[in-house]
Coordinates of C-alpha atoms (C1' of nucleotides) in Angstrom, one line a residue:
Chain X
X147 CA 15.1 17.4 -30.9
X148 CA 14.6 14.3 -32.5
X149 CA 11.1 14.2 -30.8
X150 CA 8.2 14.5 -32.3
X151 CA 5.6 16.6 -29.9
X152 CA 8.2 19.1 -27.9
X153 CA 7.9 18.6 -24.4
X154 CA 6.2 21.6 -22.1
X155 CA 8.6 23.0 -19.4
X156 CA 7.8 21.1 -16.3
X157 CA 6.4 18.2 -17.9
X158 CA 9.8 15.4 -18.0
X159 CA 8.8 16.7 -13.6
X160 CA 5.6 16.0 -13.8
X161 CA 6.3 12.9 -15.7
X162 CA 8.6 11.7 -13.4
X163 CA 6.7 12.3 -9.6
X164 CA 3.5 10.8 -11.4
X165 CA 6.4 8.4 -11.6
X166 CA 6.8 7.6 -8.8
X167 CA 3.7 7.8 -7.1
X168 CA 2.6 4.9 -9.7
X169 CA 5.2 3.5 -8.5
X170 CA 4.7 3.4 -4.6
X171 CA 0.0 3.1 -5.7
X172 CA 1.9 -0.8 -7.2
X173 CA 2.4 -1.1 -3.4
X174 CA 6.5 -0.2 -3.4
X175 CA 7.5 1.8 -1.1
X176 CA 9.3 5.1 -2.1
X177 CA 12.4 4.7 0.4
X178 CA 13.5 1.9 -1.5
X179 CA 12.9 3.4 -5.5
X180 CA 15.6 4.1 -7.7
X181 CA 16.8 7.2 -9.9
X182 CA 16.8 4.8 -12.9
X183 CA 14.1 2.9 -11.7
X184 CA 11.9 5.8 -11.6
X185 CA 12.3 7.3 -14.8
X186 CA 12.7 4.0 -16.4
X187 CA 8.5 4.6 -15.9
X188 CA 8.3 7.8 -16.4
X189 CA 10.1 7.0 -19.9
X190 CA 12.2 9.7 -19.4
X191 CA 16.3 9.1 -19.2
X192 CA 18.0 8.7 -16.0
X193 CA 19.7 12.1 -16.7
X194 CA 17.1 14.1 -17.5
X195 CA 16.8 13.5 -13.2
X196 CA 18.6 15.9 -12.9
X197 CA 17.7 18.9 -14.5
X198 CA 14.3 18.8 -12.1
X199 CA 15.1 16.9 -8.9
X200 CA 18.6 16.9 -6.5
X201 CA 17.8 13.7 -5.2
X202 CA 15.3 11.2 -4.9
X203 CA 14.1 13.4 -1.2
X204 CA 14.3 16.4 -3.3
X205 CA 11.5 14.0 -4.8
X206 CA 9.9 13.5 -2.2
X207 CA 9.7 17.1 -0.7
X208 CA 8.3 18.7 -4.1
X209 CA 5.7 14.9 -4.0
X210 CA 4.8 16.5 0.0
X211 CA 4.1 19.6 -1.3
X212 CA 1.0 17.9 -3.8
X213 CA 0.2 15.6 -1.4
X214 CA -1.0 19.2 0.6
X215 CA -3.1 20.9 -2.3
X216 CA -5.3 17.5 -2.4
X217 CA -5.6 17.9 1.8
X218 CA -6.9 21.9 0.4
X219 CA -8.9 20.3 -2.2
X220 CA -10.9 17.3 0.2
X221 CA -11.7 20.1 3.3
X222 CA -12.7 22.1 0.2
X223 CA -15.1 19.1 -0.3
X224 CA -16.0 19.3 2.6
X225 CA -16.6 22.3 3.8
X226 CA -18.7 22.5 1.8
X227 CA -21.1 19.0 1.7
X228 CA -21.0 19.3 5.4
X229 CA -23.8 22.3 6.2
X230 CA -25.3 21.1 9.6
X231 CA -23.9 19.7 12.6
X232 CA -26.1 16.3 12.5
X233 CA -24.4 14.5 10.2
X234 CA -20.7 15.8 10.2
X235 CA -19.1 12.7 11.8
X236 CA -20.2 10.4 8.9
X237 CA -20.6 12.9 6.1
X238 CA -16.4 13.6 6.4
X239 CA -15.3 10.4 6.8
X240 CA -17.7 9.3 3.6
X241 CA -16.2 11.7 1.8
X242 CA -12.2 11.4 3.5
X243 CA -11.8 7.6 2.3
X244 CA -13.4 7.7 -1.5
X245 CA -10.7 11.0 -1.4
X246 CA -8.3 7.8 0.2
X247 CA -9.5 5.9 -3.3
X248 CA -9.3 8.5 -5.9
X249 CA -6.2 9.1 -4.8
X250 CA -4.6 6.2 -3.3
X251 CA -1.2 6.5 -4.4
X252 CA -0.9 10.2 -2.8
X253 CA -1.8 8.9 0.9
X254 CA 0.2 5.2 0.7
X255 CA 3.0 8.3 -0.3
X256 CA 1.6 10.5 3.5
X257 CA 1.2 6.4 5.6
X258 CA 4.5 5.3 4.4
X259 CA 5.8 9.5 4.8
X260 CA 5.3 9.6 8.6
X261 CA 7.2 7.1 9.1
X262 CA 9.7 7.2 5.8
X263 CA 13.6 7.5 6.4
X264 CA 13.5 11.1 4.9
X265 CA 14.2 13.1 7.9
X266 CA 12.1 16.0 5.6
X267 CA 9.8 14.0 4.4
X268 CA 8.1 13.4 7.7
X269 CA 8.6 16.8 8.8
X270 CA 6.4 18.3 5.6
X271 CA 3.5 15.4 6.3
X272 CA 3.5 15.3 10.5
X273 CA 3.0 19.9 9.8
X274 CA 0.0 19.2 7.2
X275 CA -1.2 17.0 9.4
X276 CA -0.5 19.8 11.8
X277 CA -2.4 23.0 9.7
X278 CA -5.6 19.8 8.8
X279 CA -6.3 20.0 12.0
X280 CA -6.1 23.2 13.3
X281 CA -8.8 23.7 10.1
X282 CA -10.4 21.1 11.0
X283 CA -10.3 23.5 14.8
X284 CA -11.3 27.2 12.5
X285 CA -13.9 24.9 11.2
X286 CA -15.7 23.5 14.3
X287 CA -15.5 26.1 16.1
X288 CA -17.8 28.1 13.7
X289 CA -20.5 25.5 13.7
X290 CA -20.8 26.5 17.2
X291 CA -20.7 22.9 18.2
X292 CA -17.7 22.4 21.6
X293 CA -18.3 26.3 22.6
X294 CA -17.1 24.9 26.2
X295 CA -13.7 23.4 25.1
X296 CA -11.3 26.8 25.8
X297 CA -8.5 26.6 22.7
X298 CA -6.4 23.9 24.1
X299 CA -8.5 21.4 24.1
X300 CA -10.2 22.0 20.5
X301 CA -6.9 21.4 19.0
X302 CA -5.7 18.1 21.5
X303 CA -8.9 17.4 20.0
X304 CA -9.2 17.7 16.5
X305 CA -4.6 16.5 16.6
X306 CA -7.0 12.9 17.9
X307 CA -9.0 12.8 15.1
X308 CA -6.5 13.7 12.7
X309 CA -5.0 10.5 13.8
X310 CA -7.4 8.7 14.4
X311 CA -8.5 9.3 10.4
X312 CA -4.8 8.9 9.7
X313 CA -4.7 5.8 11.0
X314 CA -7.5 4.8 9.9
X315 CA -6.0 5.4 6.5
X316 CA -3.2 2.4 6.8
X317 CA -6.4 0.2 6.6
X318 CA -7.9 1.3 4.6
X319 CA -4.4 0.9 2.1
X320 CA -4.5 -2.4 3.3
X321 CA -7.8 -3.6 1.9
X322 CA -8.5 -4.4 -2.1
X323 CA -9.8 -1.4 -3.7
X324 CA -12.7 -2.1 -4.8
X325 CA -13.6 -4.1 -1.4
X326 CA -17.2 -2.7 -0.5
X327 CA -18.0 -4.3 2.6
X328 CA -14.4 -4.0 4.0
X329 CA -13.9 -0.3 3.6
X330 CA -17.3 0.3 4.7
X331 CA -16.6 -1.0 7.3
X332 CA -13.3 1.3 7.6
X333 CA -16.0 3.7 7.4
X334 CA -18.2 2.4 10.6
X335 CA -15.4 2.8 12.3
X336 CA -13.5 5.3 12.2
X337 CA -17.0 6.8 12.5
X338 CA -17.4 5.1 16.1
X339 CA -13.9 6.2 16.5
X340 CA -15.0 10.0 15.7
X341 CA -17.8 10.1 18.5
X342 CA -16.4 8.1 20.9
X343 CA -13.9 11.3 21.1
X344 CA -16.3 13.7 20.0
X345 CA -18.5 12.2 23.1
X346 CA -15.0 12.5 25.1
X347 CA -14.5 16.5 24.6
X348 CA -18.3 16.3 24.9
X349 CA -18.3 15.8 29.1
X350 CA -14.8 17.0 28.5
X351 CA -13.9 19.0 32.3
X352 CA -17.3 19.3 33.0
Chain S
X71 CA 37.7 -22.7 10.4
X72 CA 39.9 -20.1 10.2
X73 CA 38.5 -18.3 13.3
X74 CA 39.3 -18.3 16.5
X75 CA 36.0 -18.8 18.3
X76 CA 33.9 -21.7 17.3
X77 CA 30.9 -19.4 16.0
X78 CA 26.8 -21.6 17.4
X79 CA 24.5 -22.9 15.7
X80 CA 22.3 -19.3 14.7
X81 CA 24.8 -17.3 15.5
X82 CA 24.9 -15.9 12.3
X83 CA 20.9 -15.5 12.2
X84 CA 21.6 -14.0 15.2
X85 CA 23.7 -11.3 13.5
X86 CA 21.9 -11.0 11.3
X87 CA 18.6 -9.7 12.1
X88 CA 20.6 -6.5 14.8
X89 CA 22.5 -5.8 12.3
X90 CA 19.4 -5.0 10.0
X91 CA 17.8 -3.7 12.8
X92 CA 20.6 -1.9 13.7
X93 CA 21.0 0.3 10.0
X94 CA 17.3 0.5 10.5
X95 CA 18.2 2.4 14.2
X96 CA 20.5 4.7 12.1
X97 CA 17.3 6.1 11.0
X98 CA 17.6 3.1 7.3
X99 CA 14.4 2.5 5.6
X100 CA 13.3 -1.1 5.9
X101 CA 12.5 -1.4 2.6
X102 CA 14.9 0.2 1.4
X103 CA 17.7 -3.0 3.0
X104 CA 19.7 -5.3 0.7
X105 CA 20.3 -8.4 2.0
X106 CA 24.9 -7.0 0.6
X107 CA 23.8 -4.1 3.1
X108 CA 23.2 -6.0 6.4
X109 CA 25.7 -8.9 5.6
X110 CA 28.1 -6.4 5.8
X111 CA 26.9 -4.3 8.8
X112 CA 27.3 -8.6 10.4
X113 CA 30.4 -9.2 9.0
X114 CA 29.0 -11.9 7.7
X115 CA 30.4 -12.9 3.8
X116 CA 26.5 -12.5 1.4
X117 CA 26.0 -16.2 1.4
X118 CA 25.2 -16.6 5.2
X119 CA 21.9 -14.8 4.3
X120 CA 20.5 -17.2 2.7
X121 CA 21.4 -20.3 5.1
X122 CA 19.3 -18.0 7.9
X123 CA 16.3 -16.5 4.9
X124 CA 14.8 -16.9 1.8
X125 CA 14.8 -13.3 1.7
X126 CA 14.9 -9.6 3.5
X127 CA 10.6 -10.3 3.2
X128 CA 11.5 -13.1 5.2
X129 CA 13.9 -11.7 8.1
X130 CA 11.0 -9.6 8.7
X131 CA 9.0 -11.2 9.1
X132 CA 10.8 -13.0 12.0
X133 CA 11.8 -9.5 13.4
X134 CA 7.7 -8.9 14.2
X135 CA 8.5 -12.3 15.2
X136 CA 11.1 -10.9 17.3
X137 CA 8.8 -7.5 18.7
X138 CA 5.8 -9.6 19.4
X139 CA 8.1 -10.8 22.6
X140 CA 9.3 -7.0 23.3
X141 CA 6.1 -6.0 23.4
X142 CA 5.0 -8.8 25.9
X143 CA 7.8 -8.6 27.5
X144 CA 6.6 -5.0 28.1
X145 CA 2.5 -5.4 28.9
X146 CA 3.9 -7.9 31.8
X147 CA 5.8 -5.0 33.0
X148 CA 2.9 -2.6 32.6
X149 CA 0.5 -5.2 34.9
X150 CA 2.5 -5.6 37.8
X151 CA 3.2 -1.9 38.0
X152 CA 0.0 -1.3 37.7
X153 CA -1.7 -2.7 40.3
X154 CA -4.4 0.7 40.8
X155 CA -6.4 1.9 38.4
X156 CA -5.8 6.4 39.3
X157 CA -3.3 6.6 38.2
X158 CA -3.6 3.6 35.1
X159 CA -2.9 5.8 31.9
X160 CA -0.5 7.8 33.4
X161 CA 1.7 4.6 34.1
X162 CA 1.0 3.0 31.8
X163 CA 2.0 5.7 28.7
X164 CA 4.3 6.5 30.8
X165 CA 6.0 2.5 31.0
X166 CA 5.0 2.1 27.5
X167 CA 7.9 5.5 26.3
X168 CA 10.4 4.2 28.0
X169 CA 9.7 0.8 26.5
X170 CA 10.0 2.3 23.0
X171 CA 13.3 4.1 23.9
X172 CA 15.2 1.4 25.2
X173 CA 13.6 -0.8 21.8
X174 CA 14.0 2.2 19.2
X175 CA 15.4 0.5 16.4
X176 CA 12.1 -2.5 16.8
X177 CA 10.0 0.4 17.5
X178 CA 11.2 2.4 14.8
X179 CA 11.0 -1.3 12.5
X180 CA 6.9 -1.3 13.7
X181 CA 6.6 1.8 13.3
X182 CA 7.9 1.8 9.1
X183 CA 6.0 -1.9 8.3
X184 CA 2.2 0.2 9.3
X185 CA 3.2 0.9 5.6
X186 CA 6.1 -0.9 4.4
X187 CA 5.8 -2.8 0.7
X188 CA 5.6 -6.4 2.9
X189 CA 2.0 -7.1 3.1
X190 CA 3.1 -10.2 4.9
X191 CA 5.1 -7.4 7.6
X192 CA 2.1 -5.5 8.0
X193 CA 0.0 -8.2 8.4
X194 CA 1.7 -9.0 10.8
X195 CA 2.2 -6.1 13.1
X196 CA -1.6 -4.4 12.5
X197 CA -2.2 -8.4 14.2
X198 CA 0.4 -8.1 17.3
X199 CA -1.8 -4.6 17.5
X200 CA -4.6 -6.4 17.4
X201 CA -3.4 -9.1 20.0
X202 CA -2.1 -5.8 22.1
X203 CA -5.2 -3.9 22.0
X204 CA -7.9 -6.6 23.1
X205 CA -5.3 -7.7 26.1
X206 CA -5.9 -4.3 26.9
X207 CA -9.7 -4.8 26.9
X208 CA -8.7 -8.1 29.6
X209 CA -6.6 -5.9 32.3
X210 CA -9.3 -3.9 32.1
X211 CA -12.0 -5.6 32.6
X212 CA -10.6 -6.6 35.2
X213 CA -9.4 -4.3 37.1
X214 CA -13.8 -3.3 36.6
X215 CA -12.7 0.2 36.2
X216 CA -15.3 0.3 32.6
X217 CA -17.8 -1.9 33.7
X218 CA -21.1 -0.2 31.0
X219 CA -19.6 -1.2 28.3
X220 CA -20.4 -4.4 26.5
X221 CA -17.8 -6.1 24.7
X222 CA -18.1 -5.2 20.9
X223 CA -17.6 -0.8 22.8
X224 CA -15.2 -2.0 25.2
X225 CA -12.8 -3.6 21.9
X226 CA -13.6 -0.5 20.5
X227 CA -12.5 2.1 22.5
X228 CA -9.3 -0.4 23.1
X229 CA -8.3 -0.2 19.9
X230 CA -8.4 2.9 19.8
X231 CA -6.2 3.6 22.5
X232 CA -3.9 1.2 21.0
X233 CA -4.1 3.0 17.9
X234 CA -3.1 6.7 19.8
X235 CA -0.7 5.1 21.4
X236 CA 1.2 3.7 18.2
X237 CA 0.8 6.5 16.0
X238 CA 2.5 9.0 19.3
X239 CA 5.3 6.2 18.9
X240 CA 6.6 8.2 15.8
X241 CA 6.0 11.4 17.3
X242 CA 9.1 10.2 20.2
X243 CA 10.6 8.0 17.6
X244 CA 11.5 11.3 14.9
X245 CA 12.8 12.7 18.0
X246 CA 16.7 13.0 19.5
X247 CA 16.9 9.9 22.3
X248 CA 17.8 12.7 25.4
X249 CA 15.2 15.0 24.5
X250 CA 13.8 14.7 27.3
X251 CA 11.7 18.0 27.1
X252 CA 9.2 17.0 24.1
X253 CA 9.7 13.7 24.9
X254 CA 8.0 14.9 28.2
X255 CA 6.0 16.8 26.1
X256 CA 5.1 13.7 24.5
X257 CA 4.3 12.4 26.9
X258 CA 1.5 14.2 28.4
X259 CA -0.3 14.5 25.5
X260 CA -0.3 11.1 24.7
X261 CA -2.6 10.4 28.0
X262 CA -4.4 14.3 27.3
X263 CA -5.1 11.9 24.3
X264 CA -5.7 8.4 26.8
X265 CA -8.1 10.8 29.1
X266 CA -10.3 12.0 26.1
X267 CA -11.1 8.5 25.0
X268 CA -11.9 7.0 28.2
X269 CA -13.9 10.2 29.6
X270 CA -15.3 9.6 26.0
X271 CA -15.9 6.0 26.9
X272 CA -17.0 6.7 30.1
X273 CA -20.7 8.6 29.2
X274 CA -21.2 6.7 26.3
X275 CA -24.4 5.4 25.1
X276 CA -25.5 7.0 28.1
Chain N
dC232 C1' 35.1 -42.6 15.9
dA233 C1' 32.9 -42.2 11.4
dC234 C1' 28.9 -39.7 8.9
dA235 C1' 25.6 -36.5 7.6
dA236 C1' 23.5 -32.8 8.2
dT237 C1' 24.9 -28.3 9.7
dT238 C1' 26.6 -23.6 9.1
dG239 C1' 29.7 -21.0 7.0
dT240 C1' 33.2 -19.1 3.6
dG241 C1' 35.6 -16.8 -1.2
dA242 C1' 35.0 -16.6 -6.0
dA243 C1' 33.1 -15.5 -9.7
dC244 C1' 28.4 -13.9 -13.4
dA245 C1' 25.2 -11.1 -15.3
dC246 C1' 23.2 -6.7 -13.9
dT247 C1' 21.2 -3.0 -11.9
dT248 C1' 23.0 1.5 -10.4
dG249 C1' 23.8 6.9 -9.8
dT250 C1' 26.3 9.7 -11.9
dA251 C1' 29.8 12.8 -15.2
dC252 C1' 30.5 14.2 -19.4
dA253 C1' 29.8 16.9 -24.2
dC254 C1' 26.1 17.3 -27.0
dA255 C1' 21.2 18.4 -29.9
dT256 C1' 17.0 20.7 -29.5
dG257 C1' 13.8 24.8 -29.3
dA258 C1' 12.3 29.6 -26.7
dG259 C1' 13.1 34.4 -25.8
dG260 C1' 15.4 38.5 -25.8
dA261 C1' 18.9 41.7 -28.0
Chain B
dT214 C1' 19.7 37.8 -36.5
dC215 C1' 22.2 35.4 -34.0
dC216 C1' 22.7 34.7 -28.2
dT217 C1' 21.9 32.8 -23.8
dC218 C1' 19.7 29.5 -21.5
dA219 C1' 16.8 25.7 -20.1
dT220 C1' 15.7 21.3 -21.0
dG221 C1' 16.2 17.3 -23.3
dT222 C1' 19.6 12.9 -25.0
dG223 C1' 23.6 9.0 -25.4
dT224 C1' 27.6 6.8 -24.0
dA225 C1' 30.2 5.7 -20.8
dC226 C1' 32.3 4.1 -16.2
dA227 C1' 32.8 3.0 -11.4
dA228 C1' 31.2 0.6 -7.7
dG229 C1' 27.4 -2.3 -6.2
dT230 C1' 23.6 -5.8 -6.4
dG231 C1' 21.7 -11.2 -5.7
dT232 C1' 22.4 -15.2 -6.2
dT233 C1' 24.9 -19.8 -7.2
dC234 C1' 28.5 -22.5 -6.6
dA235 C1' 32.1 -26.2 -4.8
dC236 C1' 34.5 -26.4 -0.8
dA237 C1' 35.6 -26.0 4.3
dA238 C1' 34.9 -26.4 9.2
dT239 C1' 32.1 -27.9 13.3
dT240 C1' 28.3 -30.2 15.4
dG241 C1' 24.9 -33.7 16.8
dT242 C1' 24.2 -38.9 16.9
dG243 C1' 25.7 -43.8 15.7

DNA sequence: CACAATTGTGAACACTTGTACACATGAGGA
DNA sequence: TCCTCATGTGTACAAGTGTTCACAATTGTG
């Protein structure tokens, strides 16, 4: 090979996924990306793409898997920071928003994928959200903050919470990354959404 | 012209918008549509596109305007059916879901546009949702069902309601149009979401 | 009626696209 | 050592892309 550094196995694969993500982060929609465009951004020859992915949908699916890792890392951080229940909402929303800003491209990809054109990607993201909601339900049980709800109602509540937060995601992502005042407003509004939901849960079928 | 029927002015324009919508309805993402593809689906020569639209984003913007009409028609119907407040949630959700199914392509376009690549389309859809939420707030005031909430809190509640319903939209659209049992489940879950939110609103800052 | 404006048409352009093929390189096992 | 396999490269081609141009038909208005 004429290269000076020998590419480790999987390096090109990562470069391709990062390239796709970078393009999404620049405002492009994943569905409109082409193989050549991605390989160009990755400084790789088009043919290499096929060594790692069958087509763009395949790449999308693997991005969903990585997205799962990001979400799990976020949950771990949230769990370690939020010890007492009184500041639970504000701190969790804060952590979520800061992760959304630090992994802007990833979360853009997620927001796009929910209504994307690949059924498989769509289902993958939906499944990540379900997992997230069920973990949230576990945590709330553990913190004994919703003792009066049965499992089904708790699941519903957590589902609604996750959906609301996910929707706020699109608010944040449509803002400039450094527009602090607006971001602060989204943070406050999201927290109030969650408070409203939890007030509802607290008075549910009393 | 060699045609047997003379095209009325604006006919091709409608054909193009319908064609784009039809492709979206077939599962394609709007961002991935090309001018030639749309004109082909509309049985029109590519050049005609430019007679009516500057580019695909322009077409998207005009679709958002038509989407606004669909939403207004839906609100009018809801207002005429929902006279007393007790069945308010169930009936409204039912009307929404039936409209979502009757205008599948339109609502798919809306769901896609929220995280689409045209900032203008994104803002347009967001603005439609805000309008929808403010109309909902008016109706709730009129029905005197939330008298204890101040204006800001009512707006927040309606915003959350609209967001939750919009998210349910993606649930419905990912289902087969004739999968009644699943759709019924989405309907029920959405209604419970709204009930939870309204219980929260009823006990807000007591 | 004639005239200008609007709308539709077909051919042509310079590019980009997805994909295939044959080949080069390095790593690891026999 | 040699052989094989996974990975990366360069070239090539047919098909599709956005956009422009000059021209035809139909419309409403004077």
